[in-house]
Every structure is written in structure tokens, then in C-alpha cells.
PDB file of C-alpha atoms and ligand atoms in Angstrom:
ATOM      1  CA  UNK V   1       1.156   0.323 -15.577  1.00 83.00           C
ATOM      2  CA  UNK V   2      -1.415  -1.970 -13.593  1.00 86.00           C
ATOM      3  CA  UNK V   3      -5.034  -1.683 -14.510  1.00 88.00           C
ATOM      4  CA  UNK V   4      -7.085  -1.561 -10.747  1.00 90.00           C
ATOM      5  CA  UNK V   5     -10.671  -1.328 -10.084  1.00 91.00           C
ATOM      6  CA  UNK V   6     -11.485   1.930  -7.812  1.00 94.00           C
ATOM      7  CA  UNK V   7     -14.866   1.976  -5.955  1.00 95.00           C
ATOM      8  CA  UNK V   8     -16.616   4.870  -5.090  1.00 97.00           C
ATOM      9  CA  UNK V   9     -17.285   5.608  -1.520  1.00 95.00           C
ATOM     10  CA  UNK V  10     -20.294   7.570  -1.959  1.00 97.00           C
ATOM     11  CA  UNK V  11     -22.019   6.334  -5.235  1.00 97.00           C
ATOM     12  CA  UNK V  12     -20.613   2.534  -5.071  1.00 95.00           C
ATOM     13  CA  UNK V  13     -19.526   3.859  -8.598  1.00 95.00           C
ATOM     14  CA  UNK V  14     -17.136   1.580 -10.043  1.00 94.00           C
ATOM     15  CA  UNK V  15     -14.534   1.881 -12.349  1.00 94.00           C
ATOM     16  CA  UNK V  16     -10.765   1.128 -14.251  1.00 92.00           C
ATOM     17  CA  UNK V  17      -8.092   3.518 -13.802  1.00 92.00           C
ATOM     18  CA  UNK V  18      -4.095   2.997 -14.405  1.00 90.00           C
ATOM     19  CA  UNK V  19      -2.129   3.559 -11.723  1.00 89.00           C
ATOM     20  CA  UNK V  20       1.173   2.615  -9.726  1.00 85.00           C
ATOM     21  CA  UNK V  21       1.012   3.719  -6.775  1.00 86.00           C
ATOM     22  CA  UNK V  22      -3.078   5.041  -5.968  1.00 90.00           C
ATOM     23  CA  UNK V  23      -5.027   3.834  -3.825  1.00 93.00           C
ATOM     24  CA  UNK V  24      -7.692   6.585  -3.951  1.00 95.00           C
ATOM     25  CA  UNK V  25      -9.393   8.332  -7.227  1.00 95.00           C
ATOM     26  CA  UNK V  26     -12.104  11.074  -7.509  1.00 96.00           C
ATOM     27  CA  UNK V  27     -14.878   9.332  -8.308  1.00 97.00           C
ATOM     28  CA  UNK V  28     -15.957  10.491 -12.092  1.00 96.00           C
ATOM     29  CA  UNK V  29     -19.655  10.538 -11.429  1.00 96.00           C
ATOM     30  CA  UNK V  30     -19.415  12.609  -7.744  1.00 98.00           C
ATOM     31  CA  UNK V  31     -16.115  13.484  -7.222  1.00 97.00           C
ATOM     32  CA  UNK V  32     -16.174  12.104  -3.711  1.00 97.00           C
ATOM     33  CA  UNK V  33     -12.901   9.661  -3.017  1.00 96.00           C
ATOM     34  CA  UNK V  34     -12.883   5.942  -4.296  1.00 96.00           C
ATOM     35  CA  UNK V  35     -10.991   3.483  -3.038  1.00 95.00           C
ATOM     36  CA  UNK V  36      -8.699   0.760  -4.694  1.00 93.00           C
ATOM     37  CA  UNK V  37     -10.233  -2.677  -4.812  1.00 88.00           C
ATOM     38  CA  UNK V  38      -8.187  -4.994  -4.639  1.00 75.00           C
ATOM     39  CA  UNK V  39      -8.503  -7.764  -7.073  1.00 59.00           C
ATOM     40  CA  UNK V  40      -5.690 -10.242  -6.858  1.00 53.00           C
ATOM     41  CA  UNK V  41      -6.151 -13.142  -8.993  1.00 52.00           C
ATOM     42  CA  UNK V  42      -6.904 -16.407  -6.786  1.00 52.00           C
ATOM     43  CA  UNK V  43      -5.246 -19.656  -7.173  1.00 50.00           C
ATOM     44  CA  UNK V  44      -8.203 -22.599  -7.019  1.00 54.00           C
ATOM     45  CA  UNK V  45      -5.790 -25.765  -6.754  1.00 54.00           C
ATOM     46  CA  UNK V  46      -8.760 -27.664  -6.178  1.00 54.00           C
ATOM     47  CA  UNK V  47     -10.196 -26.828  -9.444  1.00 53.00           C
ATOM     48  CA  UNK V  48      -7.217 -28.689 -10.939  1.00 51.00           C
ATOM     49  CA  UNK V  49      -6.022 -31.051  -8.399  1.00 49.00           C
ATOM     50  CA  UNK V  50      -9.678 -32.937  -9.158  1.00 52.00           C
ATOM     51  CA  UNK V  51      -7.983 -34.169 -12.639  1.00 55.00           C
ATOM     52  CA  UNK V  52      -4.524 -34.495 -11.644  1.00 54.00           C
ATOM     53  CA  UNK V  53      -4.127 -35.071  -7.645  1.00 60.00           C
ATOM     54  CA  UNK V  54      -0.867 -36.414  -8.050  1.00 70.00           C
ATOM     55  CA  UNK V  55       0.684 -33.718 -10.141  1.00 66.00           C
ATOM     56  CA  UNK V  56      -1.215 -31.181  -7.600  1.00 67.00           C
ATOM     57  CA  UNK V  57       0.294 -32.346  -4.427  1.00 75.00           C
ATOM     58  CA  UNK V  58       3.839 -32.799  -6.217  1.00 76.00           C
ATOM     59  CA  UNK V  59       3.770 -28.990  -7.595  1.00 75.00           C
ATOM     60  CA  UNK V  60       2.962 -28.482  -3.625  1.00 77.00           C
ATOM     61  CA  UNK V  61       5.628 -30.740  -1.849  1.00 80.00           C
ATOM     62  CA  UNK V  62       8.377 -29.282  -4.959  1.00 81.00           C
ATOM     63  CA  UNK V  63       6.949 -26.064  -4.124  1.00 81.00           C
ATOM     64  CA  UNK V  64       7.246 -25.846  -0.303  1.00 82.00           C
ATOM     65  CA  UNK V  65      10.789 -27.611   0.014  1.00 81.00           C
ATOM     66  CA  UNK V  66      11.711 -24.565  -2.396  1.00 81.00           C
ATOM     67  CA  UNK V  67      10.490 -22.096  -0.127  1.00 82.00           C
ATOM     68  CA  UNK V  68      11.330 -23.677   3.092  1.00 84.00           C
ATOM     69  CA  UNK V  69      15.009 -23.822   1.540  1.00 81.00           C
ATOM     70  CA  UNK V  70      15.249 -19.955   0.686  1.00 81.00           C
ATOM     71  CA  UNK V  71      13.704 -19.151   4.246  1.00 84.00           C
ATOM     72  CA  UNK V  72      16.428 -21.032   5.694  1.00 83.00           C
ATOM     73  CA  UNK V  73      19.356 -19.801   3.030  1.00 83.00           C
ATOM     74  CA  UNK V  74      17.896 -16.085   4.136  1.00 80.00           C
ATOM     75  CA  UNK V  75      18.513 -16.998   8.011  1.00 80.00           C
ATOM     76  CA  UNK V  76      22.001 -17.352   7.409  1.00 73.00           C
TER      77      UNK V  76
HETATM   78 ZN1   ZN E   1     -19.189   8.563  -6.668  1.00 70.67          ZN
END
């Protein structure tokens, strides 16, 4: 089960709770609803493509011919 971050509307409480499907907790300090944060992790391909541009922009070209070619195969 997924580990999310839940924020407290009333007390800007925050904390962990496993869940699947939740998107709002009691809040364990009020009991007033908190909300799911979401917390995706982000992708910096900058951070990487500094040391290896070339490898960068061929994961991206590789990447988007992929994608472009399952868009199309779903069309059909
Ligand atoms: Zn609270």
C-alpha cells in the first residue's frame, strides 16, 4: 500500500498515512478533515542532461518515437 502525506485543513497538521484509495483523513491532532497531498516524484532532466546532453536528448527522441508509435497503434 502507498505511503501519502495528508494535510490538515484546519491545523496545517501534517502527516503519513497508508492508503489506496483516500484522499481525506481525520486529522490526529483536531479531527477536522485532511487532505491528500500529492507528492509525485519529479523528473529534473536538466539535472542530468548537464553531464550527458547527448544521452539526454537520445533517451528523449527514443522515448517520444515510442510513445508517438503506441498513440498511433491505439488509433487503429
Ligand atoms: Zn488538524
Amino acid at each position: 500500500m502507498p505511503l501519502f502525506d495528508f494535510k490538515c485543513e484546519a491545523c496545517s497538521e501534517v502527516f503519513e498515512e497508508f492508503t489506496k484509495e483516500k484522499r481525506t483523513m481525520p486529522c490526529p491532532k483536531c479531527g477536522c478533515n485532511a487532505n491528500r497531498m500529492i507528492s509525485a516524484p519529479t523528473i529534473k532532466l536538466e539535472g542530468w542532461s548537464g553531464s550527458f546532453p547527448s544521452a539526454a536528448d537520445a533517451w528523449v527522441k527514443k522515448h517520444n518515437q515510442k510513445a508517438a508509435i503506441e498513440a498511433k497503434r491505439n488509433a487503429e
